[in-house]
Short mmCIF file of C-alpha atoms in Angstrom, two decimals:
data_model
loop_
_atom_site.label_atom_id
_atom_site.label_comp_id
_atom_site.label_asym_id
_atom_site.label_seq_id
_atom_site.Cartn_x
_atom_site.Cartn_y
_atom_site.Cartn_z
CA UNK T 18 -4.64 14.64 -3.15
CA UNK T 19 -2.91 13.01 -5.93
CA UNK T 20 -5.38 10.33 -6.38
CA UNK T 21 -8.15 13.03 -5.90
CA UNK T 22 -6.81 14.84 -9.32
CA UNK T 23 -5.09 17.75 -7.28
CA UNK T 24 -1.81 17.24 -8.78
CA UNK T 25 -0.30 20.02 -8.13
CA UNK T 26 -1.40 20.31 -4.49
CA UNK T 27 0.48 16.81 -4.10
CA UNK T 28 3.35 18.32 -4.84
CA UNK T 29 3.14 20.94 -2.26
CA UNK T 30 2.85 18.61 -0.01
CA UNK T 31 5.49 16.17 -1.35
CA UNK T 32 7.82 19.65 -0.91
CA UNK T 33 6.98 19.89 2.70
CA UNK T 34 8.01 16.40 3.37
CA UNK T 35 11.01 16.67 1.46
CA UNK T 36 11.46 20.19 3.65
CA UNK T 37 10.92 18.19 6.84
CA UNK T 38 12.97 15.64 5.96
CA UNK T 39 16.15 18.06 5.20
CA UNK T 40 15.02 20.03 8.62
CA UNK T 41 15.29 16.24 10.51
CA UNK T 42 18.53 15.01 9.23
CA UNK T 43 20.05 18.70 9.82
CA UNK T 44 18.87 18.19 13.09
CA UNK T 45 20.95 14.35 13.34
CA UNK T 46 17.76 13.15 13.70
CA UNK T 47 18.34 9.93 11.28
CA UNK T 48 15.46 7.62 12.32
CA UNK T 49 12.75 10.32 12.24
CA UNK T 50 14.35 11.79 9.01
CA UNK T 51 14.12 8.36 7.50
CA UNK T 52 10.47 8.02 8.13
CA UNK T 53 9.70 10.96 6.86
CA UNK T 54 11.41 9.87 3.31
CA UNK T 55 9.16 6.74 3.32
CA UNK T 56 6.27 9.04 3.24
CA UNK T 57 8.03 11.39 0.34
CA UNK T 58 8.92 8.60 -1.86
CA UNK T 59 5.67 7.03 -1.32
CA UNK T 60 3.52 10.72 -2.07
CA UNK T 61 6.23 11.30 -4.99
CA UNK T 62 5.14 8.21 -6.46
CA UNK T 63 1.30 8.84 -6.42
CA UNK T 64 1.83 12.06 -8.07
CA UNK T 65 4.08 10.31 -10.87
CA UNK T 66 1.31 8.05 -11.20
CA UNK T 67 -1.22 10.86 -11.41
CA UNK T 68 0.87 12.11 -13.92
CA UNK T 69 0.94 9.01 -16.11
CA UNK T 70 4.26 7.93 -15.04
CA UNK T 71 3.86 4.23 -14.26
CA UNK T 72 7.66 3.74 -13.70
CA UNK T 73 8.78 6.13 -12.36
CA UNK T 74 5.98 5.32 -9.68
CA UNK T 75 6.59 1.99 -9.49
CA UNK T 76 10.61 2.45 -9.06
CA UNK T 77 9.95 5.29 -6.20
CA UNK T 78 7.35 2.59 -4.27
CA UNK T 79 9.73 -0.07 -4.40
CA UNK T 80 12.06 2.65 -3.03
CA UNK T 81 10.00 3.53 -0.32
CA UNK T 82 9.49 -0.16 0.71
CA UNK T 83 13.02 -1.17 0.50
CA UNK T 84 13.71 1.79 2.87
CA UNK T 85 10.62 0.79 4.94
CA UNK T 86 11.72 -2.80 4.71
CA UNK T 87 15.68 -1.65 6.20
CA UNK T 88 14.37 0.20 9.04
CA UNK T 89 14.09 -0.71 12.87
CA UNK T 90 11.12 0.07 14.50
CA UNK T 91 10.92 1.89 17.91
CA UNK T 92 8.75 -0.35 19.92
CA UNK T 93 6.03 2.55 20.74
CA UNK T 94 5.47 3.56 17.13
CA UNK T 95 2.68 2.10 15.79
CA UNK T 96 2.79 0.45 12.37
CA UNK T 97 2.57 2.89 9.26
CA UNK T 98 -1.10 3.54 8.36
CA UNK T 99 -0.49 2.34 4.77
CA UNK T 100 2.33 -0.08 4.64
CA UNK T 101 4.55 1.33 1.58
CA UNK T 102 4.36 -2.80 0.34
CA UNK T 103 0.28 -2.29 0.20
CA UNK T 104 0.58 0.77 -1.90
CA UNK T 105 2.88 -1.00 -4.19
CA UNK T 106 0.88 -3.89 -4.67
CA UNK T 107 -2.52 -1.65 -5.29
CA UNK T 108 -0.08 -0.01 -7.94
CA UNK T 109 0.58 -3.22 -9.97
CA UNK T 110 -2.83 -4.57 -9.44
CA UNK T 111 -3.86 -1.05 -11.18
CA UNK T 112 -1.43 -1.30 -13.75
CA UNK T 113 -2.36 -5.38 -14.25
CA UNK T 114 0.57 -7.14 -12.60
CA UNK T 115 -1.46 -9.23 -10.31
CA UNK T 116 1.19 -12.10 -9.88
CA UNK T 117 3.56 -9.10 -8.72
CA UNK T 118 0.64 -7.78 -6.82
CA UNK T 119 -0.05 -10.56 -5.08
CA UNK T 120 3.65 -10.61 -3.86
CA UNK T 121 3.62 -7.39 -2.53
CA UNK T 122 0.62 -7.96 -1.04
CA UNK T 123 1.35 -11.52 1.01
CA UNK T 124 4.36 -9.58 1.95
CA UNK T 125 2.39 -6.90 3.76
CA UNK T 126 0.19 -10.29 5.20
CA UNK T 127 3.26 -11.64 6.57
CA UNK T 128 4.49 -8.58 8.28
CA UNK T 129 1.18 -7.14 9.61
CA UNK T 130 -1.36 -10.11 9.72
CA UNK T 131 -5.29 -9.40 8.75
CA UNK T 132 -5.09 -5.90 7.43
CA UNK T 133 -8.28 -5.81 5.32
CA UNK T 134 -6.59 -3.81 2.21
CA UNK T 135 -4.26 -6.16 2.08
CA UNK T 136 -6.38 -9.41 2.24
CA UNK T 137 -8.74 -8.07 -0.49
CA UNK T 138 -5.67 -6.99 -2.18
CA UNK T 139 -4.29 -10.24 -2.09
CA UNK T 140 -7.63 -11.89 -3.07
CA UNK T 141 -8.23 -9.72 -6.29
CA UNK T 142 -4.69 -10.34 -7.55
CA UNK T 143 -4.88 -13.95 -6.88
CA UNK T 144 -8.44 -13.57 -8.57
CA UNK T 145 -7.03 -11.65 -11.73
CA UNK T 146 -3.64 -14.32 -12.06
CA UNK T 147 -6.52 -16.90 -12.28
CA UNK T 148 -5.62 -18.80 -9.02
CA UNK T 149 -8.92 -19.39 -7.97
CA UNK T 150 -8.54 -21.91 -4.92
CA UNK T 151 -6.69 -18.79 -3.20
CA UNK T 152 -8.22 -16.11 -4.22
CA UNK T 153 -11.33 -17.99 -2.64
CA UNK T 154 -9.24 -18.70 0.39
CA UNK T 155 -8.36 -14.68 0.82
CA UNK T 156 -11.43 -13.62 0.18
CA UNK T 157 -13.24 -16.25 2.64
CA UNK T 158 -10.51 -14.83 5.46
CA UNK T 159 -11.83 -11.43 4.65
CA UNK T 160 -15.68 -12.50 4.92
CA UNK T 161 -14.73 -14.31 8.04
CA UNK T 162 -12.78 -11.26 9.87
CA UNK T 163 -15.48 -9.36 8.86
CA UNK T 164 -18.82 -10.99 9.65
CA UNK T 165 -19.70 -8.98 12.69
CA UNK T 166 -18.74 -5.57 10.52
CA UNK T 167 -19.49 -2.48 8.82
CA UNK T 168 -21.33 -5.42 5.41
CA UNK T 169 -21.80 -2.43 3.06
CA UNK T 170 -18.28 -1.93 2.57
CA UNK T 171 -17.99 -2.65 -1.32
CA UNK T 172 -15.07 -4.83 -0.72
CA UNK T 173 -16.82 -7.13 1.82
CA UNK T 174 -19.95 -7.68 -1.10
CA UNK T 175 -17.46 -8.09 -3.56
CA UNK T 176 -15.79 -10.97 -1.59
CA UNK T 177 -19.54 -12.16 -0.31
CA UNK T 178 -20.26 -12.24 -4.54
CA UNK T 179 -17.16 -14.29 -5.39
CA UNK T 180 -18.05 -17.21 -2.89
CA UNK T 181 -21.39 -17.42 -3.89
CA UNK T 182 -20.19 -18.44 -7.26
#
């Protein structure tokens, strides 16, 4: 919603985590009640960034990942749809840190291996910090997972244009 330009419906929704959260730690529920506030610090920071509040996004991402980073997890639960680490790293890349980008975004890599945000993450920050031997690395990993797949995708052309060069 955030991202969409429905700011204030982001934060109606950021209040219902935060009121899900409270409800799961009343209940001594401590693992589920720490998910939860992975997914409010990470909303909370889309809507500061919505707002034009760059730090204040970037400090509650890095808050969410740390927390993300700390936590065990159950061996049924499937890995978080949007690691918090990928969010952070589109954030820099968006607000031109692509060395600190491409941290973030290797650090995703390393934790959950060929996730296709994260590889053309990786690729456009190594791409925009001028390291061109890896950017064309990531960006031939992504053309390679990707051969047999949906080749309309913007960033599959966009990694297609950057090896033809």
């Amino acid at each position: 919603m955030a991202r969409g330009g429905d700011i204030s419906g982001a934060e109606r929704e950021v209040q219902k985590l935060a009121s899900l959260r409270d409800s799961l730690g009343q209940a001594k529920n401590k693992y589920w009640a720490e998910q939860v506030e992975v997914q409010h610090r990470a909303a909370s920071a889309l809507v500061a960034r919505a707002q034009g509040k760059s730090q204040e996004a970037l400090n509650l991402l890095r808050s969410a990942t740390d927390l993300e980073g700390s936590m065990d997890k159950h061996p049924v639960t499937p890995a978080p749809v949007v690691p918090t680490r990928e969010l952070l790293g589109e954030l820099l890349l968006e607000l031109n840190q692509p060395k600190e980008a491409l941290r973030e975004f290797e650090g995703t890599l390393m934790a959950e291996r060929n996730r296709f945000r994260s590889l053309f993450g990786a690729a456009q920050a190594a791409e925009r910090s001028r390291d061109t031997d890896k950017a064309r690395a990531l960006y031939a990993k992504l053309v390679s997972l990707c051969d047999r797949a949906d080749t309309q995708r913007p960033e599959f052309q966009q990694a297609k244009a950057y090896l033809t060069q």
